[in-house]
PDB file of C-alpha atoms in Angstrom:
ATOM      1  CA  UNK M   1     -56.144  41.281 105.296  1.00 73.00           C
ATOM      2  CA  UNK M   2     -52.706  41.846 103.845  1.00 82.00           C
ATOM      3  CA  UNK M   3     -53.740  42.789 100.527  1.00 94.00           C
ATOM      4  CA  UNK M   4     -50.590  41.908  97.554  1.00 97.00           C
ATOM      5  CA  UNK M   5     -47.529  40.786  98.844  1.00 96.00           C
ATOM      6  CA  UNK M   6     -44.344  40.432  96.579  1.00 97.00           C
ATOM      7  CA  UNK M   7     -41.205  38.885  97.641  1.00 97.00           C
ATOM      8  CA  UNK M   8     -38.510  39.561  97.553  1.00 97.00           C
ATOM      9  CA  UNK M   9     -38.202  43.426  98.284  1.00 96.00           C
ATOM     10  CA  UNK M  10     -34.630  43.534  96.469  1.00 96.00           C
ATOM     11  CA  UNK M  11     -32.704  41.357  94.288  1.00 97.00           C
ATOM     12  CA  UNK M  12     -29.353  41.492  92.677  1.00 97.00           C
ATOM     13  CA  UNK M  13     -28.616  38.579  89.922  1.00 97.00           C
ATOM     14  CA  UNK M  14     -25.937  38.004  87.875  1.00 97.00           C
ATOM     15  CA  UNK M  15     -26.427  37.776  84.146  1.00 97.00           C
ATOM     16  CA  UNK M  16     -27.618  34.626  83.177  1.00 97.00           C
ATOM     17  CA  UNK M  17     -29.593  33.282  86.580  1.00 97.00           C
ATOM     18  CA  UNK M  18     -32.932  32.845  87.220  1.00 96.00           C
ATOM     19  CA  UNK M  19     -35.674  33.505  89.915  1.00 96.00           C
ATOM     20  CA  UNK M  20     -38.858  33.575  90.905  1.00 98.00           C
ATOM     21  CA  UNK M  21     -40.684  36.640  91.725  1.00 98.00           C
ATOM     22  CA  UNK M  22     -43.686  35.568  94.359  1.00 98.00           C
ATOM     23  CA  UNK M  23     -47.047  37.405  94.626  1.00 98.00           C
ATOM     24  CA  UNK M  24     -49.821  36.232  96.572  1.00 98.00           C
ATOM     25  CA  UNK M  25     -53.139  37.885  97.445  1.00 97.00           C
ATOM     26  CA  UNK M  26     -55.862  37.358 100.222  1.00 96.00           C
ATOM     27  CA  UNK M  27     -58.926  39.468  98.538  1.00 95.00           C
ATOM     28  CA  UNK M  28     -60.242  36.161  96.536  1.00 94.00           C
ATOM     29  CA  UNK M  29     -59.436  38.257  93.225  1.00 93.00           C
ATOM     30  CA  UNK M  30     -59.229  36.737  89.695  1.00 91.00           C
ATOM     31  CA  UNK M  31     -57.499  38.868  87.647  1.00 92.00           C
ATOM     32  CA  UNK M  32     -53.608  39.168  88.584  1.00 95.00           C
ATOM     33  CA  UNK M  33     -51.071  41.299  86.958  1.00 95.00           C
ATOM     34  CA  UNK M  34     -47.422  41.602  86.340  1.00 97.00           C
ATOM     35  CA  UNK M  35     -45.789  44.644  85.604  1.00 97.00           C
ATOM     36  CA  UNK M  36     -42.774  46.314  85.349  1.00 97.00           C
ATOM     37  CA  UNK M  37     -41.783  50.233  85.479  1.00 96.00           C
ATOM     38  CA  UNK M  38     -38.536  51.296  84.512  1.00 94.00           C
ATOM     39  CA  UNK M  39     -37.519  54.301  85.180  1.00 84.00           C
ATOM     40  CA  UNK M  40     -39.471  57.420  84.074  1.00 79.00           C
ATOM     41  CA  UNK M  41     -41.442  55.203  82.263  1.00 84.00           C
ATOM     42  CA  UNK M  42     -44.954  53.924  82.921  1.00 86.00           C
ATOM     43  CA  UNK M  43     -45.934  50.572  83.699  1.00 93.00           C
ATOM     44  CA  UNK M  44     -45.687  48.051  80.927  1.00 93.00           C
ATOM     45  CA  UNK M  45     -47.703  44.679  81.028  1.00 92.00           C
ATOM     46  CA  UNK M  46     -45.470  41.896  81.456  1.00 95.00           C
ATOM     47  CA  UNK M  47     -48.270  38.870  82.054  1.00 95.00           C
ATOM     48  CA  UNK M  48     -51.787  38.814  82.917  1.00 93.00           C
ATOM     49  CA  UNK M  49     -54.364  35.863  84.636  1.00 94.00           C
ATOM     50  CA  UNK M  50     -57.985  35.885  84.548  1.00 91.00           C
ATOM     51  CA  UNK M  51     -58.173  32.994  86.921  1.00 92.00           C
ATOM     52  CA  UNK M  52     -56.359  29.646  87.694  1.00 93.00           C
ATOM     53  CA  UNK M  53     -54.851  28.019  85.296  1.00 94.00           C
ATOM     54  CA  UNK M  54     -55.586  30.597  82.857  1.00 94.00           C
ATOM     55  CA  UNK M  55     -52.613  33.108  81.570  1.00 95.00           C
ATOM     56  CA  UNK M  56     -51.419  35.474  78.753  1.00 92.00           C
ATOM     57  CA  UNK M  57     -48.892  37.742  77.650  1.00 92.00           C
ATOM     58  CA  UNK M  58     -48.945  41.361  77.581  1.00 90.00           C
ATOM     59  CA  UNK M  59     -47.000  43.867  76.070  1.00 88.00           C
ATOM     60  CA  UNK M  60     -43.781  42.835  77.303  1.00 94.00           C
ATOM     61  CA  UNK M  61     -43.404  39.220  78.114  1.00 96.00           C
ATOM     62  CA  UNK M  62     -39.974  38.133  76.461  1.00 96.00           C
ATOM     63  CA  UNK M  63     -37.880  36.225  78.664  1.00 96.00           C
ATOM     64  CA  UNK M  64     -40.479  35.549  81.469  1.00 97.00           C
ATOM     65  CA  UNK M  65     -42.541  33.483  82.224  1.00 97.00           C
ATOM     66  CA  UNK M  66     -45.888  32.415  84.519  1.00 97.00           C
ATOM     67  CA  UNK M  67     -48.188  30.016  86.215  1.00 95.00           C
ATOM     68  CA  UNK M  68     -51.358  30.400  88.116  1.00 97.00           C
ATOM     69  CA  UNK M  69     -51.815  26.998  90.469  1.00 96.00           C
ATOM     70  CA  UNK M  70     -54.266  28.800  92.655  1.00 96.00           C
ATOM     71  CA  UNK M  71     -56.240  31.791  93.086  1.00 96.00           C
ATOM     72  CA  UNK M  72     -54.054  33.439  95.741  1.00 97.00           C
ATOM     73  CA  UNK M  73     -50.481  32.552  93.760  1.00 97.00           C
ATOM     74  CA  UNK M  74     -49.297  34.237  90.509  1.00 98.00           C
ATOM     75  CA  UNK M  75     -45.110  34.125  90.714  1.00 98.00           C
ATOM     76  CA  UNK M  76     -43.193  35.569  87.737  1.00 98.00           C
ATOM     77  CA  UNK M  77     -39.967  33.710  86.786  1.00 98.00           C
ATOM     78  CA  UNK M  78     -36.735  35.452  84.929  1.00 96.00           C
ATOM     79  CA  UNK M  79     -35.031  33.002  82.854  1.00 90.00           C
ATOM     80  CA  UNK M  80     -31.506  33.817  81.962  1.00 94.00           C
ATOM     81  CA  UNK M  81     -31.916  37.195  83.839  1.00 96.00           C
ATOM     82  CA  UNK M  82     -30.068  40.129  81.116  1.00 97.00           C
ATOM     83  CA  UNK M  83     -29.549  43.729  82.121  1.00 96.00           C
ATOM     84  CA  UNK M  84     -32.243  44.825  80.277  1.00 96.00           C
ATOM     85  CA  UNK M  85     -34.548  43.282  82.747  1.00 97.00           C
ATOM     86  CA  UNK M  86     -33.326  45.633  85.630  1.00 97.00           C
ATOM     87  CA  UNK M  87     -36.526  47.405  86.640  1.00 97.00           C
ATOM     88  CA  UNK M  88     -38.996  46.972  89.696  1.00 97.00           C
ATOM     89  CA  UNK M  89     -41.382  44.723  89.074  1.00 98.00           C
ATOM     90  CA  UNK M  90     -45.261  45.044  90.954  1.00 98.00           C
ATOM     91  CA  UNK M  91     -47.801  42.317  90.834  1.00 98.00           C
ATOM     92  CA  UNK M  92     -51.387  43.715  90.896  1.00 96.00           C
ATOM     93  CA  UNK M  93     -54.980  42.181  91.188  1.00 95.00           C
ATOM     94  CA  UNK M  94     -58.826  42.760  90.826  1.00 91.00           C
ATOM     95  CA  UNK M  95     -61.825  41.859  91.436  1.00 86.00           C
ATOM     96  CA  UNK M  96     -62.842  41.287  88.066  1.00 77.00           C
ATOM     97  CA  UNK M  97     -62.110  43.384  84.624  1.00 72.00           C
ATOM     98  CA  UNK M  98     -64.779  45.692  83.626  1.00 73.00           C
ATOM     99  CA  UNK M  99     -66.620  48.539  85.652  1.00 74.00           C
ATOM    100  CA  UNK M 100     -64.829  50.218  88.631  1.00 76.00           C
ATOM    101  CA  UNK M 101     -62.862  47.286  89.365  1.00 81.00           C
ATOM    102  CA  UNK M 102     -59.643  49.264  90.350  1.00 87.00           C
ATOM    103  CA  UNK M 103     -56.032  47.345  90.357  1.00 92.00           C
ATOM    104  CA  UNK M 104     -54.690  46.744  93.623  1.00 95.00           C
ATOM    105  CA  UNK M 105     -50.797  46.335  94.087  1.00 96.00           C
ATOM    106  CA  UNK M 106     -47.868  44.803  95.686  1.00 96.00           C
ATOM    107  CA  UNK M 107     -45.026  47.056  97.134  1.00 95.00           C
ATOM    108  CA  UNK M 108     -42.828  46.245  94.128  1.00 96.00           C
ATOM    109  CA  UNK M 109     -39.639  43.514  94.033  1.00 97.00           C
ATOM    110  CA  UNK M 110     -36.696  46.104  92.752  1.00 97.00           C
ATOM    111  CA  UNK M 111     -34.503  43.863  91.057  1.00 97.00           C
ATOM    112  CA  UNK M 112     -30.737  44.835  89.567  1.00 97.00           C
ATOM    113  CA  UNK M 113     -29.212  42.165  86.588  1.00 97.00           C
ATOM    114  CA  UNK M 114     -25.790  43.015  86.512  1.00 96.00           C
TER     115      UNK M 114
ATOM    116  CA  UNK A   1     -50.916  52.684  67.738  1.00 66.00           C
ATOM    117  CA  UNK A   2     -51.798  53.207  71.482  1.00 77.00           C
ATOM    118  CA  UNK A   3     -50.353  56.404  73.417  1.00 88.00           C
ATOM    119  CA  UNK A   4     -50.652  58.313  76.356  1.00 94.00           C
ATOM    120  CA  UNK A   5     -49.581  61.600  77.249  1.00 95.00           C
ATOM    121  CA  UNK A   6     -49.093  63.329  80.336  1.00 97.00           C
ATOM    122  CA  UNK A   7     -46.991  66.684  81.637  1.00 97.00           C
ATOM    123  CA  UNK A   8     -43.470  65.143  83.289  1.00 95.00           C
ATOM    124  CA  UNK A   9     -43.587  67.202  85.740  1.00 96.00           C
ATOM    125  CA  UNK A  10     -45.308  69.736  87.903  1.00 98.00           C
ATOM    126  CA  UNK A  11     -44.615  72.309  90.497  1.00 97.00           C
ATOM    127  CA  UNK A  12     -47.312  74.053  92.767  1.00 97.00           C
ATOM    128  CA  UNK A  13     -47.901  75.532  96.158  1.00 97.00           C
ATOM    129  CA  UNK A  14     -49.321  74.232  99.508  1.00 97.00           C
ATOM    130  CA  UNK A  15     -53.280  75.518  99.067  1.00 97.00           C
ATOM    131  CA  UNK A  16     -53.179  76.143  95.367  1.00 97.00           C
ATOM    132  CA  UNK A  17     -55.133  73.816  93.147  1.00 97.00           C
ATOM    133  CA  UNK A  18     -53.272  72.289  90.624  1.00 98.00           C
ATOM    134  CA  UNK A  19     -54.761  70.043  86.506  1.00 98.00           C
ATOM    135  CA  UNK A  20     -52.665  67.450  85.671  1.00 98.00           C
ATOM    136  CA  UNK A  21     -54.065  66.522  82.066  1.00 98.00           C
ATOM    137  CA  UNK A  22     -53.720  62.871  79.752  1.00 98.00           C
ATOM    138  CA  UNK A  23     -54.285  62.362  76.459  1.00 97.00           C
ATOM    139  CA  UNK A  24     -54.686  59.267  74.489  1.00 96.00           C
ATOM    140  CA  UNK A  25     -55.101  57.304  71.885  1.00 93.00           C
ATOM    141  CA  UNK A  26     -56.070  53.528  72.223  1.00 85.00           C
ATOM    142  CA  UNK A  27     -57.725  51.145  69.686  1.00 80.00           C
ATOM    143  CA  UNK A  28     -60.543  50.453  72.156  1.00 83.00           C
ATOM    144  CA  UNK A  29     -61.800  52.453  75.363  1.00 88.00           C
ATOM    145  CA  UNK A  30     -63.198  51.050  78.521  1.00 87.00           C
ATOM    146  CA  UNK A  31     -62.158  53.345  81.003  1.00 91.00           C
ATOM    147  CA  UNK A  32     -59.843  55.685  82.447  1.00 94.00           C
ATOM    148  CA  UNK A  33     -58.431  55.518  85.589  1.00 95.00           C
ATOM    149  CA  UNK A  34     -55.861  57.941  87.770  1.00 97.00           C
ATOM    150  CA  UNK A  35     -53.468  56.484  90.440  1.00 97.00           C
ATOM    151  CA  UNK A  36     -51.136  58.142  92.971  1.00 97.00           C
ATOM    152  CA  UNK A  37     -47.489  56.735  93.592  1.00 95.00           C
ATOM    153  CA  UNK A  38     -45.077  58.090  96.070  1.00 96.00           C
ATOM    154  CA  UNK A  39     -41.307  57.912  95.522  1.00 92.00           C
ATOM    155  CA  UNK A  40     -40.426  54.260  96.316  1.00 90.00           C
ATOM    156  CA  UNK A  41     -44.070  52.923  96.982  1.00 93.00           C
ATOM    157  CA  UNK A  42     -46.806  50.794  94.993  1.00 93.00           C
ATOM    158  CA  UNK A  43     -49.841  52.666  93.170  1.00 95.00           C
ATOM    159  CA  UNK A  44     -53.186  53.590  94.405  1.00 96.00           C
ATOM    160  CA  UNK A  45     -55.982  53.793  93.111  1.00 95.00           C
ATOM    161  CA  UNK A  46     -57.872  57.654  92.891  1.00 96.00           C
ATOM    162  CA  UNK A  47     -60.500  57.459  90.474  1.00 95.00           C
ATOM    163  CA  UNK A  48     -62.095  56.009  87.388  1.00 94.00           C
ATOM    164  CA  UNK A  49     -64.187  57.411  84.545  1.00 95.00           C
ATOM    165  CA  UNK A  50     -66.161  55.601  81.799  1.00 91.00           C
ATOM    166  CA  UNK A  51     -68.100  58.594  80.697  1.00 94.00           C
ATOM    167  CA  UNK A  52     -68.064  62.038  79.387  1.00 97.00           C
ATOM    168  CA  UNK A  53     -67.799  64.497  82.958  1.00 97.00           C
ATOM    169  CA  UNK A  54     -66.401  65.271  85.615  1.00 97.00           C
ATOM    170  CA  UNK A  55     -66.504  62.831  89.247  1.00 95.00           C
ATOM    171  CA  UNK A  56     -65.661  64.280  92.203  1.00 94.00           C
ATOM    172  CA  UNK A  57     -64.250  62.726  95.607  1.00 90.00           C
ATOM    173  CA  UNK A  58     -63.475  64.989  97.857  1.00 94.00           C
ATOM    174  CA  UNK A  59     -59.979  67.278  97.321  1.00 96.00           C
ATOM    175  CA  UNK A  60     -59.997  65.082  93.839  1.00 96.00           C
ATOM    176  CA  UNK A  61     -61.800  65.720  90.723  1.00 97.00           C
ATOM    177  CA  UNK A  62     -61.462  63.778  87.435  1.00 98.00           C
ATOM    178  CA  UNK A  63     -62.951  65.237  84.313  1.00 98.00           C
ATOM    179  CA  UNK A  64     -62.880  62.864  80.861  1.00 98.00           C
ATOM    180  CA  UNK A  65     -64.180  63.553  77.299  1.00 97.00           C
ATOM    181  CA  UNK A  66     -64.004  60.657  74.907  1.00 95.00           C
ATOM    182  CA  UNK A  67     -64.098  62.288  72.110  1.00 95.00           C
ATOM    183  CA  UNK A  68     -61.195  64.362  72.490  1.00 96.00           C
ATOM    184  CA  UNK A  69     -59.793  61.085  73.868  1.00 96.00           C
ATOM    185  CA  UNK A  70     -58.880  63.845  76.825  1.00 97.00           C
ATOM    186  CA  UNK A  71     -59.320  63.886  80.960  1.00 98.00           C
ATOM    187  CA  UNK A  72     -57.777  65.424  83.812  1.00 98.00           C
ATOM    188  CA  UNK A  73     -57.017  65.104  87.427  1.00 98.00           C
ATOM    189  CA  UNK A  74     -57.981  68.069  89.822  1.00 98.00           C
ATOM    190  CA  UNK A  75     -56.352  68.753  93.058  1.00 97.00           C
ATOM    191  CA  UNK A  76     -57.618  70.739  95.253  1.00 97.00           C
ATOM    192  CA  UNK A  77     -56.397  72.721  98.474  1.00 97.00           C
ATOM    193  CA  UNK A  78     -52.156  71.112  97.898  1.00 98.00           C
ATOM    194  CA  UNK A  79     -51.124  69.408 100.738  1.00 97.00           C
ATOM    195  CA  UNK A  80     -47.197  68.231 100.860  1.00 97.00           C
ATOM    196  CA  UNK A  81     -48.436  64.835 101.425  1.00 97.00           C
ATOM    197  CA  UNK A  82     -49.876  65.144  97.163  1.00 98.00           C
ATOM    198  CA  UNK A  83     -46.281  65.184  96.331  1.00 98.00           C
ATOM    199  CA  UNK A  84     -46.052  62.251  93.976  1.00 97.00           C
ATOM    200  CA  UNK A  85     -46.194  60.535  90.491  1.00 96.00           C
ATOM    201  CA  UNK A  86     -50.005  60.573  89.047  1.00 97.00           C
ATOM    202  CA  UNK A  87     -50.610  57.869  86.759  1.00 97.00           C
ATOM    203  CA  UNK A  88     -53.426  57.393  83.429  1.00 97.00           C
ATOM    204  CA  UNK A  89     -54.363  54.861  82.818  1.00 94.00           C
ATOM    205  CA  UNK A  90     -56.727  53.296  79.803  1.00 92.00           C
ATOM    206  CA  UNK A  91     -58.483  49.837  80.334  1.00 88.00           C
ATOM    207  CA  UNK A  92     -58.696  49.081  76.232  1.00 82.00           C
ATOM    208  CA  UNK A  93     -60.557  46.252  74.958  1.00 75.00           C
ATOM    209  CA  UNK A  94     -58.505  44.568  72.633  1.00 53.00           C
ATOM    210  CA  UNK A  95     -59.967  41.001  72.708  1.00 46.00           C
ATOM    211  CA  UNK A  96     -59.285  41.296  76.937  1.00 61.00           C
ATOM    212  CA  UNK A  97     -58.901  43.991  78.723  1.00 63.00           C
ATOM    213  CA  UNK A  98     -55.621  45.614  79.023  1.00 78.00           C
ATOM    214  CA  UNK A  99     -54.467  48.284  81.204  1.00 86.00           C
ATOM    215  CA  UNK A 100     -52.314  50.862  78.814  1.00 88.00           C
ATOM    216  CA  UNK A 101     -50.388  53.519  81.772  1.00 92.00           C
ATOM    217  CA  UNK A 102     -48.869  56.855  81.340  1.00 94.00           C
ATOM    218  CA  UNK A 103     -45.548  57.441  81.856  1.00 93.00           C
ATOM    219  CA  UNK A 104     -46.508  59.451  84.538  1.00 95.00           C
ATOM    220  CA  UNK A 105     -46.617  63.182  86.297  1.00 97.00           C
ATOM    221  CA  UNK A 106     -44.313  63.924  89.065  1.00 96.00           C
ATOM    222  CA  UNK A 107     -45.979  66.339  91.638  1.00 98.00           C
ATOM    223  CA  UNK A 108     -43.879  69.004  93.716  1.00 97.00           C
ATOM    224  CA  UNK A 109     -45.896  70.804  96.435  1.00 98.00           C
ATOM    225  CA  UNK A 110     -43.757  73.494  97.757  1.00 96.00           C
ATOM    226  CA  UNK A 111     -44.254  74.988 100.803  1.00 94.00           C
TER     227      UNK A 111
END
């Protein structure tokens, strides 16, 4: 059981490319996450999914967006990646949104626009 | 607006107990929840509160009172290993839920 996996660990992009951040998860969750956390800051919602095919924004979700194909898959794509959007970025899931349904998360993609 | 407050940082010793305390303020309230992050690594999960008290779980204690819009984290019996950020967080209901985080207390255990 390998939990949340992100990849890449690190990236470095120029100003003006794109990726694909990748999360998966094995725990049959529905609710996925994407955050980032800047530094001495706390984490700020980028996108949310409360099951396939279902997304929406949070508090932060200029110039990124998301798809959920499956269950296990939520990847986070940077279009026209700006310095601004240097930060580490952790995917989280649950089980489900209400009670003591705690957030479970990646190891974080640290990712430098320059 | 939607807020939460926490101490930046904290210093204590090996065997001392130490309260790292969060305020907020959020439109809707569904929750509180404390995680642990070491330098470099993903959060945990610690413990959650949905009503007034205090929960315990072993060297960890949460106390919350909602209508101060107030809790706390307890640690108990510093190990060097506590040395890390400790993170609020509010589930609000705001037509979904929506996790709203601290910025976050950085722990120092000294020896």
């Amino acid at each position: 059981n390998a939990g949340v996996t992100q990849t890449p660990k690190f990236r470095i992009l120029k100003i003006g490319q794109s990726m694909t951040l990748q999360c998966t998860q094995d725990m049959n969750h529905n609710y996925m996450y994407w955050y980032r956390q800047d530094p001495g800051m706390g984490l700020k919602l980028i996108y949310y999914s409360v099951g396939a095919g279902i997304t929406d924004k949070g508090e932060v979700p200029n110039g990124y967006n998301v798809s959920r194909s499956t269950t296990e898959d939520f990847p986070l794509r940077l279009e026209l990646a700006a310095p601004s959007q240097t930060s580490v970025y952790f995917c989280a899931s649950s089980y489900g949104a209400g009670g003591q349904t705690e957030q479970y998360f990646g190891p974080g993609t640290r990712l430098t626009v320059t | 607006g939607q807020n939460i407050d926490q101490p930046t940082e904290m210093t204590a010793t090996e065997g001392a107990i130490v309260q790292i305390n969060c305020t907020y303020q959020t439109s809707g309230f569904n929750g509180l929840f404390w995680y642990q992050q070491h330098a470099g690594e993903a959060p945990t999960f610690l413990s959650y509160n949905v009503l007034d008290g205090l929960e315990e779980k072993g060297r960890f204690s949460s106390f919350l009172s909602r209508s101060k819009g107030y809790s706390y984290l307890l640690l108990k019996e510093l190990q060097m290993k506590d040395s890390a950020s400790y993170l609020c967080a509010v589930r609000d209901i705001a037509g979904t839920y929506k996790y709203i985080f601290g910025t976050g207390t950085r722990l120092k255990v000294l020896a």
